Amino acid sequence: MAVTRHSDAVAPVRSSGPVSTWFTRHASTSLGALGRLAKHPFSSAMIVLVIAVTLALPAAINIVVKNAQAISGGWDNALDFSLFLKQGIPASEAEGLARLIEQRADVASVRFVSATTALAEFRELSGFGAALDQLPDNPLPHTLVVRPGAGNTSASMLLLQEELANLPEAEYVQVDTEWVQRFHAILDIVRQAIAIGGALLGIAIVVIIGNTIRLDIENRRDEIEVTKLIGASNAFVRRPFLWTGFWYGLFGGLFALALVFYGLYLLEGPVARLAGLYQSNIAIASMGAAEAAGIVGIGVALGLLGAWFTAARHMRRIEPR
Amino acid sequence: MIQLENVTKRFPGGQEALSNLSLSVDKGEMIFVTGHSGAGKSTLLRLIALIERPTSGQVIVDGQNTRRVRRRKIPKYRRQIGMVFQDHKLLYDRPVYDNVALPLIIAGVGHRDAGRRVRAALDQVGLLHKERRSPETLSAGEQQRVGIARAIVTRPKLLIADEPTGNLDPDLSLEVMRIFRRFNEVGVTLLVASHDIALIDKLGCRRIELEDGRLQDPAQEEDDEWL
């Protein structure tokens, strides 16, 4: 066997440009990690699926809450106050008061319902027509139906209600916002719960990826030892595992998006039907690009985090023997 | 190139692998360490490769006292030494080429440069035509030559080999030793642990013998065997 002495074989080891080397090295390491995932498609897919479901769950609940909020926000503004005036206030005065209230910034419109109109409506709707005819005079007061402006918060609504009730002409203000407020409080709790649950699920993803990579490291223990033996640093042996975590997170995030969008697609029909029944044009508020990117980003970040924790802990332990 | 000064290596169990060993290997020298298994040959190489640290004494390699090489700097330290193992320690999940290229990738050598070096190294061990093969499909002797190519691809000044011919028949062993000899001729310092005294004597190199972690009188034995 002939030994030829190549000129470049005797030259000292020379690194090419640090940036391009860094880049190509990462590119080949990331592709290598991807290739290893592809070698075990079933188990890789299972892990991606688990991550995807774990990410999709809080994302989906978040969309539900967002929609509930949008719908109930509509209710908030549609709430009318019924301002019942004291008995004996003449209709002309009531109408003047109506115009006065209408000028308030926090009021959209005021409708004057005279006692006569109210009685007529009541007679029509209640079916007590004959009985009402027996009454000597109209027991109903004049009523102003006040529709608050769109810009009101729940606090300013409360203030408006108070001020209407304090008018000297006012007998009673009727408003039924309590259940809306309760509903909002519930939504707030749900949103908090998503945050807490989301954090827990995030930890779960870190643990899942960490554990997967720990097994991966155990399986490749010999390889790590040999690589370290010929001078690889901890960072070098860690790199492919970080890429593995990255890929798990990326695919998990993308698949989570697919799950969420598929769910929205399934809901589209029923929601359109519901909207048709209410003669309204409710549409599901979907996910924006930023939110979608956020889910994928969170997936990637958690994947890297899980990989980092595990790799950092185990790499130091594996030393050549 | 290598100086050992009063080196003792005691293992946690209490047994001494090396006892107060002093030794000097010059630059460009090719030296064999012989002795029975358990005499301390492997421990000596492991101290040089910084897989172990001495219990006491100094190990100085190419002017660096290994005692002063911090844990984080060990990878960098190892990169300047070529290592050949009895069991080759190849990575069987990738082809020959990738195995040989690994030290260059670790050292951050660019793609094109690495390609030239890998081919040069494979050429030197006569395996250029097998760069795409999986190590598993190669014979033991060929696998060992891949291991050697990997050890020399970075052009280290020092090559250490632990029983490199331990699993090979005499013909293949001689071939491996001839390859070593050629590296030595271009200036590489070699420290080879082996128990194959007959083979070593064919090469006519300096030989030291360890017994129970101590140096035997080498001159006396060398003369005996030489005649």
Tab-separated table of C-alpha atoms in Angstrom, chain B residues 12-174:
chain	number	residue	atom	x	y	z
B	12	PRO	CA	-10.519	4.891	44.222
B	13	GLY	CA	-10.286	1.205	45.118
B	14	GLY	CA	-6.716	1.817	46.255
B	15	GLN	CA	-4.773	-0.091	43.622
B	16	GLU	CA	-1.994	1.765	41.908
B	17	ALA	CA	-2.006	1.633	38.116
B	18	LEU	CA	1.162	3.696	37.869
B	19	SER	CA	3.715	4.121	40.636
B	20	ASN	CA	6.100	7.019	40.593
B	21	LEU	CA	6.667	6.735	36.853
B	22	SER	CA	9.066	9.064	35.067
B	23	LEU	CA	9.402	8.938	31.345
B	24	SER	CA	10.430	11.134	28.459
B	25	VAL	CA	9.509	10.872	24.803
B	26	ASP	CA	11.328	13.131	22.368
B	27	LYS	CA	9.766	14.983	19.482
B	28	GLY	CA	9.699	12.791	16.396
B	29	GLU	CA	10.277	9.626	18.334
B	30	MET	CA	8.342	6.411	17.876
B	31	ILE	CA	8.132	4.536	21.107
B	32	PHE	CA	6.378	1.386	22.214
B	33	VAL	CA	5.051	0.654	25.650
B	34	THR	CA	4.806	-3.020	26.441
B	35	GLY	CA	3.800	-5.015	29.439
B	36	HIS	CA	1.169	-7.454	30.589
B	37	SER	CA	-2.404	-6.368	30.667
B	38	GLY	CA	-2.916	-4.449	33.853
B	39	ALA	CA	0.687	-3.245	33.868
B	40	GLY	CA	-0.497	0.345	33.382
B	41	LYS	CA	-0.110	0.819	29.617
B	42	SER	CA	-3.671	1.996	29.107
B	43	THR	CA	-3.562	4.207	32.159
B	44	LEU	CA	-0.454	5.884	30.805
B	45	LEU	CA	-2.218	6.673	27.526
B	46	ARG	CA	-5.331	7.811	29.339
B	47	LEU	CA	-3.298	10.260	31.379
B	48	ILE	CA	-1.805	11.687	28.189
B	49	ALA	CA	-5.254	11.963	26.583
B	50	LEU	CA	-6.596	13.565	29.771
B	51	ILE	CA	-9.233	10.914	30.200
B	52	GLU	CA	-7.716	10.513	33.640
B	53	ARG	CA	-5.663	12.841	35.781
B	54	PRO	CA	-2.673	11.676	37.794
B	55	THR	CA	-3.014	11.277	41.542
B	56	SER	CA	0.396	12.923	41.867
B	57	GLY	CA	3.222	13.965	39.583
B	58	GLN	CA	3.255	15.880	36.318
B	59	VAL	CA	2.300	14.918	32.802
B	60	ILE	CA	3.651	17.411	30.284
B	61	VAL	CA	2.588	17.060	26.647
B	62	ASP	CA	4.093	19.356	24.032
B	63	GLY	CA	5.000	21.833	26.718
B	64	GLN	CA	1.586	21.814	28.378
B	65	ASN	CA	1.219	20.576	31.897
B	66	THR	CA	-2.018	18.579	31.840
B	67	ARG	CA	-2.624	19.586	35.436
B	68	ARG	CA	-3.220	23.131	34.203
B	69	VAL	CA	-5.653	22.145	31.466
B	70	ARG	CA	-9.050	23.023	32.836
B	71	ARG	CA	-12.072	20.834	32.277
B	72	ARG	CA	-13.536	23.199	29.702
B	73	LYS	CA	-10.267	23.220	27.778
B	74	ILE	CA	-9.944	19.446	27.574
B	75	PRO	CA	-11.662	19.179	24.159
B	76	LYS	CA	-9.233	21.692	22.684
B	77	TYR	CA	-6.334	19.856	24.285
B	78	ARG	CA	-7.468	16.506	22.866
B	79	ARG	CA	-7.766	17.906	19.374
B	80	GLN	CA	-3.985	18.224	19.126
B	81	ILE	CA	-3.488	14.529	19.814
B	82	GLY	CA	-4.401	11.753	17.406
B	83	MET	CA	-5.813	8.685	19.131
B	84	VAL	CA	-6.132	5.124	17.868
B	85	PHE	CA	-7.987	2.504	19.861
B	86	GLN	CA	-7.952	-1.261	19.966
B	87	ASP	CA	-11.705	-1.393	19.264
B	88	HIS	CA	-11.447	1.365	16.621
B	89	LYS	CA	-14.280	3.353	18.205
B	90	LEU	CA	-15.824	4.168	14.851
B	91	LEU	CA	-19.357	5.456	14.481
B	92	TYR	CA	-21.228	2.742	12.669
B	93	ASP	CA	-24.233	4.817	11.704
B	94	ARG	CA	-22.293	6.787	9.077
B	95	PRO	CA	-19.942	6.042	6.206
B	96	VAL	CA	-16.170	5.893	6.353
B	97	TYR	CA	-15.832	9.390	4.942
B	98	ASP	CA	-17.948	10.928	7.720
B	99	ASN	CA	-16.006	9.058	10.373
B	100	VAL	CA	-12.720	10.411	9.140
B	101	ALA	CA	-14.155	13.918	8.671
B	102	LEU	CA	-15.459	14.116	12.236
B	103	PRO	CA	-12.331	15.626	13.845
B	104	LEU	CA	-12.269	18.278	11.117
B	105	ILE	CA	-15.913	19.122	11.663
B	106	ILE	CA	-15.237	19.394	15.380
B	107	ALA	CA	-12.301	21.681	14.640
B	108	GLY	CA	-14.510	23.821	12.396
B	109	VAL	CA	-12.685	23.177	9.150
B	110	GLY	CA	-14.596	24.330	6.085
B	111	HIS	CA	-16.302	21.891	3.798
B	112	ARG	CA	-13.972	21.946	0.829
B	113	ASP	CA	-10.842	21.903	2.948
B	114	ALA	CA	-12.217	18.987	4.941
B	115	GLY	CA	-12.945	17.027	1.782
B	116	ARG	CA	-9.349	17.319	0.600
B	117	ARG	CA	-7.952	16.358	3.976
B	118	VAL	CA	-10.229	13.363	4.432
B	119	ARG	CA	-9.265	12.006	1.019
B	120	ALA	CA	-5.590	12.581	1.730
B	121	ALA	CA	-5.892	10.727	5.049
B	122	LEU	CA	-7.832	7.848	3.484
B	123	ASP	CA	-5.276	7.694	0.698
B	124	GLN	CA	-2.503	7.364	3.240
B	125	VAL	CA	-4.120	4.300	4.784
B	126	GLY	CA	-5.067	2.918	1.365
B	127	LEU	CA	-8.834	3.209	1.738
B	128	LEU	CA	-9.612	6.020	-0.651
B	129	HIS	CA	-11.864	3.784	-2.712
B	130	LYS	CA	-13.958	2.826	0.313
B	131	GLU	CA	-14.979	6.268	1.552
B	132	ARG	CA	-18.706	5.654	0.913
B	133	ARG	CA	-18.772	2.269	2.627
B	134	SER	CA	-20.236	1.697	6.046
B	135	PRO	CA	-17.530	0.697	8.568
B	136	GLU	CA	-19.513	-2.457	9.328
B	137	THR	CA	-18.868	-3.784	5.848
B	138	LEU	CA	-15.101	-3.474	6.291
B	139	SER	CA	-12.702	-6.041	7.690
B	140	ALA	CA	-11.138	-5.536	11.116
B	141	GLY	CA	-7.892	-4.387	9.551
B	142	GLU	CA	-9.671	-1.906	7.320
B	143	GLN	CA	-11.704	-0.595	10.230
B	144	GLN	CA	-8.518	-0.021	12.145
B	145	ARG	CA	-7.085	1.865	9.183
B	146	VAL	CA	-10.192	4.060	9.165
B	147	GLY	CA	-9.511	4.717	12.832
B	148	ILE	CA	-5.949	5.681	11.962
B	149	ALA	CA	-7.104	7.971	9.146
B	150	ARG	CA	-9.411	9.693	11.609
B	151	ALA	CA	-6.554	10.093	14.073
B	152	ILE	CA	-4.208	11.680	11.554
B	153	VAL	CA	-6.647	13.750	9.512
B	154	THR	CA	-5.984	16.838	11.627
B	155	ARG	CA	-2.229	16.317	11.289
B	156	PRO	CA	-1.479	16.013	14.982
B	157	LYS	CA	2.092	16.212	16.162
B	158	LEU	CA	1.447	13.355	18.557
B	159	LEU	CA	-0.303	10.085	17.884
B	160	ILE	CA	-1.100	7.684	20.687
B	161	ALA	CA	-2.398	4.196	20.055
B	162	ASP	CA	-3.692	1.690	22.582
B	163	GLU	CA	-3.189	-1.892	21.374
B	164	PRO	CA	-3.897	-0.891	17.761
B	165	THR	CA	-3.134	-4.407	16.537
B	166	GLY	CA	-4.782	-6.215	19.424
B	167	ASN	CA	-7.527	-7.672	17.238
B	168	LEU	CA	-5.521	-8.169	14.062
B	169	ASP	CA	-3.641	-11.097	12.635
B	170	PRO	CA	0.150	-10.751	12.155
B	171	ASP	CA	0.026	-9.604	8.531
B	172	LEU	CA	-2.520	-6.888	9.189
B	173	SER	CA	-0.642	-5.900	12.330
B	174	LEU	CA	2.527	-5.401	10.389
